[in-house]
XYZ file of C-alpha atoms in Angstrom:
319
model
C 0.106 -0.153 -0.075
C 1.218 3.519 -0.765
C -0.122 6.363 1.261
C 0.399 9.864 -0.375
C -0.443 12.957 2.214
C -0.414 15.969 -0.318
C -1.527 18.766 2.286
C 1.848 18.275 4.302
C 1.987 22.005 4.888
C -1.084 21.985 7.065
C 0.204 19.558 9.430
C 2.104 22.501 10.890
C 0.942 26.180 11.985
C -1.838 27.702 14.225
C -4.667 25.044 13.206
C -2.272 21.998 12.320
C -4.052 19.027 11.206
C -4.596 15.942 13.106
C -3.056 13.461 10.677
C -4.734 10.308 12.441
C -8.175 11.881 12.231
C -7.747 11.713 8.191
C -5.717 8.793 7.933
C -6.273 5.915 10.512
C -10.143 5.503 9.767
C -9.427 4.927 6.096
C -7.011 2.619 6.806
C -8.907 0.594 9.110
C -11.826 0.321 6.673
C -9.181 -1.241 4.057
C -7.882 -3.773 6.744
C -11.532 -4.732 7.132
C -11.919 -5.085 3.147
C -10.856 -7.853 0.829
C -8.939 -5.684 -1.299
C -5.402 -6.789 -1.973
C -3.441 -4.153 0.180
C -0.234 -4.527 -1.793
C -1.987 -3.007 -4.859
C -3.989 -0.159 -3.322
C -2.926 3.656 -3.266
C -4.224 6.323 -0.943
C -4.082 10.037 -1.549
C -5.052 12.855 0.377
C -5.655 16.159 -0.701
C -6.792 19.638 0.475
C -9.651 20.639 -2.110
C -9.749 24.337 -2.288
C -13.409 24.688 -2.471
C -15.702 23.429 0.127
C -18.295 22.837 -2.298
C -17.227 20.798 -5.247
C -17.613 17.732 -7.758
C -15.851 15.346 -5.647
C -17.031 13.321 -2.795
C -15.199 13.385 0.655
C -14.041 9.821 -0.350
C -13.617 8.794 -3.601
C -12.868 5.053 -4.962
C -11.013 5.180 -8.305
C -10.389 1.889 -10.116
C -6.948 1.929 -12.101
C -7.238 -0.300 -15.279
C -4.348 -2.027 -16.127
C -2.783 -1.351 -19.538
C -3.240 -4.195 -22.370
C 0.655 -6.088 -22.550
C 2.829 -5.042 -25.285
C 4.667 -8.262 -26.537
C 7.405 -6.414 -28.547
C 8.065 -3.769 -25.809
C 9.988 -5.107 -22.334
C 8.519 -4.527 -19.065
C 9.815 -1.404 -17.423
C 12.141 -1.980 -14.252
C 10.654 -0.793 -11.273
C 6.980 -0.719 -12.668
C 4.095 -1.127 -10.015
C 0.725 -2.019 -11.022
C -2.557 -1.070 -8.851
C -5.772 -1.895 -8.801
C -7.435 1.272 -7.024
C -7.083 4.686 -5.473
C -8.898 6.093 -2.879
C -8.881 9.605 -2.707
C -9.969 11.837 0.554
C -10.519 15.398 0.698
C -8.817 16.361 4.195
C -10.801 19.679 4.171
C -14.106 18.066 4.870
C -12.895 14.653 6.183
C -13.350 15.865 9.880
C -17.252 16.258 9.302
C -17.475 12.741 8.379
C -17.513 9.373 10.121
C -14.549 8.437 7.418
C -14.073 4.518 8.510
C -17.783 3.885 7.677
C -17.804 6.383 4.535
C -14.747 4.450 3.080
C -16.133 1.104 3.506
C -19.386 2.266 1.577
C -17.565 3.638 -1.068
C -15.431 0.210 -1.105
C -18.753 -1.739 -1.324
C -20.237 0.482 -3.880
C -17.037 0.327 -5.881
C -17.509 -3.589 -6.096
C -21.349 -3.555 -6.653
C -21.155 -0.961 -9.560
C -24.338 0.906 -8.088
C -24.615 2.613 -4.953
C -26.314 6.033 -3.976
C -25.478 7.544 -7.330
C -27.384 8.641 -10.802
C -24.553 8.465 -13.521
C -25.300 11.161 -15.912
C -22.572 9.779 -18.528
C -20.377 6.855 -19.290
C -16.788 7.120 -18.362
C -14.798 9.096 -20.773
C -12.075 12.009 -21.020
C -12.544 15.087 -18.846
C -12.781 17.288 -21.565
C -16.263 15.482 -23.019
C -17.594 15.427 -19.373
C -21.005 16.816 -18.749
C -19.143 18.889 -15.893
C -18.121 21.036 -18.773
C -21.493 21.528 -19.829
C -22.614 22.766 -16.569
C -19.622 25.045 -16.543
C -20.745 26.640 -19.758
C -24.476 26.852 -18.372
C -23.349 28.354 -15.316
C -21.477 31.440 -17.026
C -24.043 31.994 -19.659
C -26.897 31.934 -16.810
C -24.639 33.739 -14.275
C -27.428 36.745 -13.550
C -29.701 33.729 -12.766
C -27.248 32.223 -10.480
C -26.466 35.517 -8.466
C -30.276 36.293 -8.276
C -31.383 32.968 -6.808
C -28.049 32.875 -4.268
C -28.193 36.570 -3.560
C -24.631 36.622 -4.070
C -22.199 38.073 -6.583
C -20.072 35.439 -8.200
C -16.828 36.851 -7.101
C -18.202 36.202 -3.293
C -18.002 32.546 -4.112
C -14.531 32.326 -4.615
C -12.148 30.922 -1.783
C -10.975 34.402 -0.625
C -14.377 36.142 -1.195
C -12.485 38.047 -4.012
C -10.128 37.428 -7.160
C -6.528 38.064 -7.032
C -7.357 40.924 -9.606
C -6.633 43.636 -7.350
C -2.704 43.533 -7.315
C -1.964 47.144 -8.322
C 1.848 46.342 -7.792
C 1.690 43.611 -10.200
C -0.107 45.638 -12.703
C 2.237 48.431 -12.296
C 5.378 45.642 -13.291
C 3.502 44.592 -16.153
C 2.695 47.958 -17.620
C 6.425 49.347 -16.954
C 7.558 46.150 -19.107
C 5.073 47.123 -21.852
C 6.210 50.794 -21.825
C 9.737 49.646 -22.401
C 8.728 47.506 -25.442
C 6.886 50.432 -26.900
C 9.824 52.921 -26.203
C 12.208 50.753 -28.071
C 9.859 50.395 -30.972
C 8.961 54.101 -30.886
C 12.706 55.038 -31.436
C 12.853 53.192 -34.787
C 9.364 54.656 -35.744
C 7.904 50.903 -35.524
C 5.534 51.488 -33.160
C 1.814 51.598 -34.662
C -0.569 54.153 -33.731
C -3.115 51.723 -32.225
C -2.001 49.884 -29.103
C -3.919 46.801 -28.466
C -4.278 45.123 -25.166
C -6.676 42.141 -24.737
C -7.922 40.760 -21.391
C -9.469 37.454 -21.396
C -11.874 36.137 -18.710
C -12.696 40.149 -17.518
C -14.998 38.892 -15.028
C -16.807 41.715 -13.175
C -14.013 44.226 -14.534
C -12.145 44.591 -11.334
C -8.830 43.633 -12.930
C -9.726 45.893 -16.205
C -9.793 48.763 -13.665
C -6.678 48.269 -11.842
C -4.920 47.855 -14.963
C -6.141 51.048 -16.794
C -6.133 53.376 -13.547
C -2.561 52.246 -12.991
C -1.712 52.610 -17.153
C -3.363 56.254 -17.054
C -1.265 57.247 -13.900
C 2.000 55.593 -15.251
C 1.648 57.069 -18.695
C 0.987 60.554 -17.202
C 4.566 60.197 -15.423
C 6.073 58.701 -18.370
C 4.955 61.400 -21.008
C 4.452 59.476 -24.184
C 0.700 59.656 -24.503
C 0.364 55.779 -24.779
C -3.021 55.888 -23.033
C -4.659 58.212 -25.476
C -3.409 55.574 -28.379
C -4.403 52.531 -26.183
C -7.569 50.022 -26.949
C -8.354 47.684 -24.119
C -10.519 44.816 -25.176
C -12.427 43.079 -22.407
C -13.402 39.665 -23.372
C -15.541 37.029 -21.575
C -17.758 34.094 -22.180
C -20.937 35.707 -20.142
C -22.290 38.580 -21.449
C -23.848 39.371 -17.926
C -20.035 39.656 -16.630
C -19.125 41.985 -19.538
C -22.330 44.044 -18.510
C -20.768 44.294 -15.125
C -17.035 45.251 -16.317
C -18.270 47.895 -18.617
C -19.925 49.460 -15.790
C -16.749 48.874 -13.731
C -14.454 50.646 -16.145
C -16.951 53.549 -17.047
C -14.302 56.028 -16.346
C -12.224 54.863 -19.322
C -15.131 53.872 -21.972
C -13.272 55.842 -24.601
C -10.306 53.238 -24.716
C -12.333 50.151 -23.771
C -14.594 47.613 -26.058
C -15.792 44.422 -25.063
C -16.301 41.186 -26.677
C -18.397 38.045 -25.832
C -16.170 35.232 -26.942
C -15.393 31.598 -26.134
C -11.548 31.306 -24.922
C -11.218 28.143 -26.638
C -11.804 29.809 -30.223
C -10.747 33.432 -29.838
C -9.796 34.174 -33.610
C -13.591 33.572 -34.219
C -14.242 37.189 -32.658
C -10.729 38.573 -32.744
C -8.951 37.289 -35.933
C -9.062 40.918 -37.524
C -6.251 41.685 -34.468
C -3.638 39.005 -35.491
C -0.417 40.252 -35.233
C -1.598 43.515 -33.627
C -1.930 42.803 -30.112
C 0.908 43.360 -27.708
C -0.413 42.052 -24.576
C -2.840 39.299 -23.686
C -3.852 39.572 -19.797
C -5.330 36.334 -18.752
C -6.980 35.527 -15.065
C -9.045 32.661 -13.806
C -9.324 31.207 -17.373
C -7.423 28.142 -17.877
C -9.396 26.605 -14.910
C -12.745 27.034 -16.890
C -11.446 25.433 -19.979
C -12.094 22.032 -20.950
C -9.222 19.900 -20.340
C -7.715 16.121 -19.949
C -5.729 14.937 -17.336
C -3.017 12.210 -17.123
C -1.626 10.621 -13.927
C 1.794 9.130 -13.660
C 1.431 6.030 -11.168
C 3.795 3.527 -10.295
C 5.853 4.045 -13.486
C 3.053 3.955 -15.966
C 0.790 7.135 -17.361
C -2.666 6.676 -17.155
C -5.427 8.845 -19.092
C -8.107 10.036 -16.337
C -11.363 9.600 -17.233
C -14.439 10.819 -15.566
C -18.245 10.844 -15.094
C -20.596 12.824 -13.613
C -23.552 11.712 -11.308
C -25.735 13.043 -8.709
C -26.476 11.362 -5.135
C -29.784 9.676 -5.594
C -31.328 11.692 -2.949
C -30.342 15.072 -4.641
C -31.720 13.492 -8.051
C -34.898 12.752 -6.377
C -35.304 16.219 -5.020
C -34.419 17.835 -8.391
C -36.738 15.975 -10.064
C -39.696 16.609 -7.510
C -39.013 20.397 -7.916
C -39.755 20.202 -11.469
C -42.914 17.958 -11.336
């Protein structure tokens, strides 16, 4: 058995985790199970969001790769049957031993308390990304239903888009590039900057405020030539962003686009953009995941599901 405890930094500090509370109940459940303990991996993570698509305990099958007769077996390769994943952030709120035992039973019975919405498949094909797109396209409805702006759902209650020191450093680097081009008369009249994933416009406002201030000190009138393009998948957040940067309205345009196909809307700017500014975007794009376990590389497959009770409650609400 291999036990991988990843949030090791949380074992120390003002509120250290009790490692035994997280580890011992899971190992006791495995001890009482019929699993081949020599082919089991147990991995402990701290999932950033308390409300997420993972269960507190997940049992993940590891499928053996078909043998390749013409290729020798690598030295030191380990083949496991399953990985048990535990979210340490929430583990103290649940009876881990009983929960792990139930997940192991469901794993073998291929049923359990779950309504599966799809078959196993690569992450980029999962229904999760459909839900993600729906969330951003219907963000106004979500905010109305919850009574909160989406930024308040972030781990710290706000994004990291308010970093003025970082914006100043970036702008000064940009001015340096433009100054060198201006010295050789190679700087175009229109200076384009694009932000993908503009959200509610906080980052754009910080950038534009700092840009205008630094340009006044710099004395090259780059602000007068600036075209700042705010891009986002959600028309609602673009509307919020436009209100947030109203003081810079003459310098700003907005585009609703899919970040996986930016050239569909922005192809006319090919070779004209000096800076693409991105924050909180990559985690909202469909991705696949690979895992390197025991000397082998695996494609991680996933399938979305609803707990049976939640599915029943949802079905009752739409009758």
